[in-house]
Amino acid sequence: METNNIYLKDYRDIIKDLDKDKTLIITDPPYNVGWSYNTYKDKVSDDDYTNMFKFFKGFRFVVIHYIEDIIKYIVPNLGVPTKVVQWVYNSNMRKQYRSIAFFNCTPDFSRAYQAYKNPNDKRIKQLIANGSKGCKLYDWWNIDIVKNVSKEKEDYYNQIPEKVIENIIKIVANDGDLIYDPFIGSGTTAAVSSKLGYDYLGTDICSKAIDVATNRLNKLSNTLL
């Protein structure tokens, strides 16, 4: 299967052919809450949902999900994560945060930066004047969700902000990694991987996801020429 492509396929049909040493999986999986996509409904039994994640054992695997579901469905298959980051956002949804769990890999927070909290402080001003890019990343990321009016919004559901994926890649990816998203959705993981110079691979069983992600990547490719 060629890299830097996305496919209308079930991840279970290809994951056995991926090199565990060279593949980094980053994904925002279906949440199993009954959301109706155009070709399937996101609701299976607890056992079936738990079994979805057994195929990722042995891979470096980073998942964006709610912490209680990570504990209930993913930990039984992959064990205890090496690190958990909280992504928080202000919204009108019942939950105001999601967790990002790292399995079989350890993030290095010194590889990414965030803006200083007090940019007007005299010492901070001097650091910025000396070329500082900010302070090293914390494990609490305050990043707005993608709204209908957001510039990066695509015609798809539950879109993850590019900044979230960018942070993940920067703190955990190795040179030469293939970054794979088994539930590609709107294509955010693939798009950010491409921008950062990594090869990517994506799959999804939702035909609309493939159409949206393909169009997004085609537009990105044109801008990078």
mmCIF file of C-alpha atoms in Angstrom:
data_model
loop_
_atom_site.group_PDB
_atom_site.id
_atom_site.type_symbol
_atom_site.label_atom_id
_atom_site.label_comp_id
_atom_site.label_asym_id
_atom_site.label_seq_id
_atom_site.Cartn_x
_atom_site.Cartn_y
_atom_site.Cartn_z
ATOM 1 C CA MET A 1 0.000 0.000 0.000
ATOM 2 C CA GLU A 2 1.444 3.359 -1.051
ATOM 3 C CA THR A 3 2.164 5.976 1.603
ATOM 4 C CA ASN A 4 0.990 9.597 1.424
ATOM 5 C CA ASN A 5 -2.439 8.288 0.479
ATOM 6 C CA ILE A 6 -5.742 7.578 2.162
ATOM 7 C CA TYR A 7 -7.959 4.595 1.462
ATOM 8 C CA LEU A 8 -11.574 3.522 1.865
ATOM 9 C CA LYS A 9 -10.614 0.479 3.902
ATOM 10 C CA ASP A 10 -11.032 -1.078 7.330
ATOM 11 C CA TYR A 11 -7.801 -0.618 9.286
ATOM 12 C CA ARG A 12 -7.857 -4.295 10.246
ATOM 13 C CA ASP A 13 -7.258 -5.194 6.602
ATOM 14 C CA ILE A 14 -3.911 -3.368 6.433
ATOM 15 C CA ILE A 15 -2.465 -2.977 9.918
ATOM 16 C CA LYS A 16 -0.829 -6.411 9.847
ATOM 17 C CA ASP A 17 1.348 -5.206 6.961
ATOM 18 C CA LEU A 18 2.693 -2.112 8.764
ATOM 19 C CA ASP A 19 6.141 -1.982 10.341
ATOM 20 C CA LYS A 20 5.673 -1.500 14.088
ATOM 21 C CA ASP A 21 9.135 0.045 14.438
ATOM 22 C CA LYS A 22 8.500 2.705 11.798
ATOM 23 C CA THR A 23 4.777 3.391 12.244
ATOM 24 C CA LEU A 24 3.385 5.950 14.660
ATOM 25 C CA ILE A 25 -0.396 5.773 15.036
ATOM 26 C CA ILE A 26 -2.204 8.987 15.974
ATOM 27 C CA THR A 27 -5.973 8.897 15.979
ATOM 28 C CA ASP A 28 -9.272 10.282 17.192
ATOM 29 C CA PRO A 29 -11.412 7.136 16.947
ATOM 30 C CA PRO A 30 -15.189 6.826 16.761
ATOM 31 C CA TYR A 31 -16.587 7.478 20.228
ATOM 32 C CA ASN A 32 -19.226 4.732 20.166
ATOM 33 C CA VAL A 33 -22.022 7.133 21.066
ATOM 34 C CA GLY A 34 -24.473 6.369 18.262
ATOM 35 C CA TRP A 35 -23.442 9.150 15.902
ATOM 36 C CA SER A 36 -24.737 8.419 12.392
ATOM 37 C CA TYR A 37 -22.134 8.808 9.670
ATOM 38 C CA ASN A 38 -23.137 8.496 6.041
ATOM 39 C CA THR A 39 -22.215 4.820 5.738
ATOM 40 C CA TYR A 40 -22.308 3.467 9.280
ATOM 41 C CA LYS A 41 -23.620 4.152 12.771
ATOM 42 C CA ASP A 42 -21.096 4.624 15.547
ATOM 43 C CA LYS A 43 -22.556 2.177 18.055
ATOM 44 C CA VAL A 44 -21.386 -1.354 18.822
ATOM 45 C CA SER A 45 -21.344 -3.528 21.926
ATOM 46 C CA ASP A 46 -18.831 -2.820 24.677
ATOM 47 C CA ASP A 47 -16.980 -6.038 23.827
ATOM 48 C CA ASP A 48 -16.747 -5.159 20.134
ATOM 49 C CA TYR A 49 -15.598 -1.643 20.928
ATOM 50 C CA THR A 50 -12.909 -2.947 23.290
ATOM 51 C CA ASN A 51 -11.732 -5.411 20.652
ATOM 52 C CA MET A 52 -11.247 -2.567 18.154
ATOM 53 C CA PHE A 53 -8.132 -1.508 20.002
ATOM 54 C CA LYS A 54 -6.368 -4.869 20.348
ATOM 55 C CA PHE A 55 -4.977 -4.501 16.832
ATOM 56 C CA PHE A 56 -2.825 -1.566 17.945
ATOM 57 C CA LYS A 57 -0.854 -3.546 20.526
ATOM 58 C CA GLY A 58 2.877 -3.238 19.960
ATOM 59 C CA PHE A 59 2.589 -0.028 17.965
ATOM 60 C CA ARG A 60 3.449 3.417 19.218
ATOM 61 C CA PHE A 61 -0.112 4.584 19.644
ATOM 62 C CA VAL A 62 -1.483 8.013 20.582
ATOM 63 C CA VAL A 63 -5.231 8.318 21.052
ATOM 64 C CA ILE A 64 -7.517 11.303 21.645
ATOM 65 C CA HIS A 65 -10.529 10.234 23.685
ATOM 66 C CA TYR A 66 -12.359 10.754 26.966
ATOM 67 C CA ILE A 67 -10.324 9.499 29.913
ATOM 68 C CA GLU A 68 -12.993 7.141 31.252
ATOM 69 C CA ASP A 69 -13.234 5.446 27.853
ATOM 70 C CA ILE A 70 -9.460 5.176 27.567
ATOM 71 C CA ILE A 71 -9.451 3.368 30.911
ATOM 72 C CA LYS A 72 -12.433 1.155 30.096
ATOM 73 C CA TYR A 73 -11.772 0.177 26.491
ATOM 74 C CA ILE A 74 -8.130 0.821 25.577
ATOM 75 C CA VAL A 75 -6.072 0.108 28.701
ATOM 76 C CA PRO A 76 -7.281 -3.545 28.844
ATOM 77 C CA ASN A 77 -5.663 -4.092 25.446
ATOM 78 C CA LEU A 78 -2.614 -1.813 25.526
ATOM 79 C CA GLY A 79 -1.793 -1.497 29.205
ATOM 80 C CA VAL A 80 -1.146 1.687 31.161
ATOM 81 C CA PRO A 81 -0.164 4.692 29.009
ATOM 82 C CA THR A 82 3.279 6.195 29.469
ATOM 83 C CA LYS A 83 1.763 9.684 29.606
ATOM 84 C CA VAL A 84 -1.635 11.390 29.498
ATOM 85 C CA VAL A 85 -2.119 15.003 28.393
ATOM 86 C CA GLN A 86 -5.289 17.006 28.892
ATOM 87 C CA TRP A 87 -6.653 19.019 25.973
ATOM 88 C CA VAL A 88 -9.082 21.618 27.322
ATOM 89 C CA TYR A 89 -11.413 23.971 25.474
ATOM 90 C CA ASN A 90 -14.279 26.335 26.123
ATOM 91 C CA SER A 91 -17.472 25.165 24.426
ATOM 92 C CA ASN A 92 -21.183 24.639 24.957
ATOM 93 C CA MET A 93 -20.689 20.872 25.122
ATOM 94 C CA ARG A 94 -21.196 18.891 28.301
ATOM 95 C CA LYS A 95 -17.528 17.945 28.436
ATOM 96 C CA GLN A 96 -14.872 20.634 28.234
ATOM 97 C CA TYR A 97 -11.804 18.458 27.756
ATOM 98 C CA ARG A 98 -10.437 15.307 26.187
ATOM 99 C CA SER A 99 -7.402 13.262 27.109
ATOM 100 C CA ILE A 100 -4.478 12.356 24.885
ATOM 101 C CA ALA A 101 -2.903 9.062 25.930
ATOM 102 C CA PHE A 102 0.519 7.860 24.761
ATOM 103 C CA PHE A 103 1.074 4.106 24.594
ATOM 104 C CA ASN A 104 4.432 2.432 23.928
ATOM 105 C CA CYS A 105 6.090 5.828 23.449
ATOM 106 C CA THR A 106 7.236 8.668 25.683
ATOM 107 C CA PRO A 107 6.657 12.274 24.608
ATOM 108 C CA ASP A 108 9.490 14.782 24.907
ATOM 109 C CA PHE A 109 7.907 18.114 25.818
ATOM 110 C CA SER A 110 11.114 20.016 25.163
ATOM 111 C CA ARG A 111 10.622 19.433 21.416
ATOM 112 C CA ALA A 112 7.650 21.826 21.179
ATOM 113 C CA TYR A 113 6.912 25.279 22.517
ATOM 114 C CA GLN A 114 3.931 27.272 23.679
ATOM 115 C CA ALA A 115 3.491 30.991 24.135
ATOM 116 C CA TYR A 116 4.593 32.541 27.404
ATOM 117 C CA LYS A 117 1.747 33.227 29.817
ATOM 118 C CA ASN A 118 3.126 36.631 30.778
ATOM 119 C CA PRO A 119 4.603 38.126 27.579
ATOM 120 C CA ASN A 120 4.711 41.614 29.132
ATOM 121 C CA ASP A 121 6.942 40.521 31.992
ATOM 122 C CA LYS A 122 10.345 42.203 31.729
ATOM 123 C CA ARG A 123 12.267 38.936 31.839
ATOM 124 C CA ILE A 124 9.975 37.317 29.265
ATOM 125 C CA LYS A 125 10.338 40.304 26.950
ATOM 126 C CA GLN A 126 14.104 39.884 27.120
ATOM 127 C CA LEU A 127 13.859 36.168 26.342
ATOM 128 C CA ILE A 128 11.675 36.923 23.311
ATOM 129 C CA ALA A 129 14.080 39.638 22.188
ATOM 130 C CA ASN A 130 16.882 37.075 22.404
ATOM 131 C CA GLY A 131 14.995 34.784 20.028
ATOM 132 C CA SER A 132 13.127 32.495 22.409
ATOM 133 C CA LYS A 133 10.219 30.643 20.763
ATOM 134 C CA GLY A 134 8.345 30.297 24.050
ATOM 135 C CA CYS A 135 8.412 27.912 26.981
ATOM 136 C CA LYS A 136 8.441 24.157 26.555
ATOM 137 C CA LEU A 137 5.078 22.500 26.176
ATOM 138 C CA TYR A 138 3.056 21.662 29.296
ATOM 139 C CA ASP A 139 0.783 18.637 29.691
ATOM 140 C CA TRP A 140 -2.322 20.883 29.756
ATOM 141 C CA TRP A 141 -3.213 22.205 26.298
ATOM 142 C CA ASN A 142 -5.764 24.995 26.055
ATOM 143 C CA ILE A 143 -6.683 24.829 22.360
ATOM 144 C CA ASP A 144 -10.014 25.915 20.882
ATOM 145 C CA ILE A 145 -12.138 23.254 19.250
ATOM 146 C CA VAL A 146 -12.865 23.541 15.532
ATOM 147 C CA LYS A 147 -16.146 25.405 15.126
ATOM 148 C CA ASN A 148 -18.284 25.981 12.054
ATOM 149 C CA VAL A 149 -16.739 29.440 11.680
ATOM 150 C CA SER A 150 -13.150 28.243 12.122
ATOM 151 C CA LYS A 151 -10.807 28.831 9.180
ATOM 152 C CA GLU A 152 -9.683 25.201 9.178
ATOM 153 C CA LYS A 153 -13.217 23.779 9.322
ATOM 154 C CA GLU A 154 -13.993 21.008 6.802
ATOM 155 C CA ASP A 155 -17.374 19.533 5.944
ATOM 156 C CA TYR A 156 -17.080 16.762 8.498
ATOM 157 C CA TYR A 157 -17.869 15.851 12.100
ATOM 158 C CA ASN A 158 -15.844 16.159 15.296
ATOM 159 C CA GLN A 159 -12.817 17.703 13.615
ATOM 160 C CA ILE A 160 -9.632 17.798 15.691
ATOM 161 C CA PRO A 161 -7.685 21.107 15.638
ATOM 162 C CA GLU A 162 -4.464 21.001 13.663
ATOM 163 C CA LYS A 163 -2.580 22.425 16.651
ATOM 164 C CA VAL A 164 -3.433 19.356 18.753
ATOM 165 C CA ILE A 165 -2.017 16.983 16.136
ATOM 166 C CA GLU A 166 0.969 19.258 15.550
ATOM 167 C CA ASN A 167 1.865 19.148 19.245
ATOM 168 C CA ILE A 168 1.588 15.347 19.325
ATOM 169 C CA ILE A 169 3.779 14.849 16.273
ATOM 170 C CA LYS A 170 6.433 17.273 17.464
ATOM 171 C CA ILE A 171 6.842 15.642 20.890
ATOM 172 C CA VAL A 172 6.736 11.985 19.923
ATOM 173 C CA ALA A 173 7.502 11.344 16.222
ATOM 174 C CA ASN A 174 10.927 10.137 15.089
ATOM 175 C CA ASP A 175 12.701 10.920 11.839
ATOM 176 C CA GLY A 176 11.536 8.545 9.131
ATOM 177 C CA ASP A 177 8.255 7.641 10.831
ATOM 178 C CA LEU A 178 5.145 6.804 8.867
ATOM 179 C CA ILE A 179 2.232 8.479 10.643
ATOM 180 C CA TYR A 180 -0.940 6.440 10.325
ATOM 181 C CA ASP A 181 -4.494 7.386 11.252
ATOM 182 C CA PRO A 182 -6.825 4.356 11.031
ATOM 183 C CA PHE A 183 -9.895 6.601 11.411
ATOM 184 C CA ILE A 184 -8.874 9.441 9.110
ATOM 185 C CA GLY A 185 -12.074 11.505 9.382
ATOM 186 C CA SER A 186 -11.534 14.960 7.888
ATOM 187 C CA GLY A 187 -7.833 14.256 7.297
ATOM 188 C CA THR A 188 -6.276 16.395 10.020
ATOM 189 C CA THR A 189 -3.544 13.913 10.969
ATOM 190 C CA ALA A 190 -2.541 13.418 7.343
ATOM 191 C CA ALA A 191 -2.590 17.160 6.604
ATOM 192 C CA VAL A 192 -0.442 18.088 9.601
ATOM 193 C CA SER A 193 1.953 15.205 8.953
ATOM 194 C CA SER A 194 2.439 16.472 5.416
ATOM 195 C CA LYS A 195 3.054 20.033 6.597
ATOM 196 C CA LEU A 196 5.686 18.802 9.056
ATOM 197 C CA GLY A 197 7.446 16.663 6.457
ATOM 198 C CA TYR A 198 6.323 13.181 7.519
ATOM 199 C CA ASP A 199 4.925 10.429 5.337
ATOM 200 C CA TYR A 200 1.336 9.583 6.198
ATOM 201 C CA LEU A 201 -1.262 6.904 5.655
ATOM 202 C CA GLY A 202 -4.971 7.043 6.393
ATOM 203 C CA THR A 203 -7.942 4.716 6.247
ATOM 204 C CA ASP A 204 -11.641 5.039 6.983
ATOM 205 C CA ILE A 205 -14.791 3.055 6.206
ATOM 206 C CA CYS A 206 -16.847 6.236 5.773
ATOM 207 C CA SER A 207 -16.896 7.291 2.119
ATOM 208 C CA LYS A 208 -17.629 10.910 3.026
ATOM 209 C CA ALA A 209 -14.502 10.994 5.195
ATOM 210 C CA ILE A 210 -12.392 9.798 2.285
ATOM 211 C CA ASP A 211 -13.904 12.413 -0.039
ATOM 212 C CA VAL A 212 -13.415 15.263 2.449
ATOM 213 C CA ALA A 213 -9.876 14.226 3.420
ATOM 214 C CA THR A 214 -8.824 13.676 -0.195
ATOM 215 C CA ASN A 215 -10.066 17.115 -1.199
ATOM 216 C CA ARG A 216 -8.319 18.682 1.793
ATOM 217 C CA LEU A 217 -5.011 17.020 0.967
ATOM 218 C CA ASN A 218 -5.271 17.943 -2.696
ATOM 219 C CA LYS A 219 -5.752 21.593 -1.760
ATOM 220 C CA LEU A 220 -2.825 21.395 0.650
ATOM 221 C CA SER A 221 -0.621 19.817 -2.002
ATOM 222 C CA ASN A 222 -1.372 22.695 -4.356
ATOM 223 C CA THR A 223 -0.410 25.273 -1.734
ATOM 224 C CA LEU A 224 2.879 23.490 -0.967
ATOM 225 C CA LEU A 225 4.002 23.389 -4.609
#
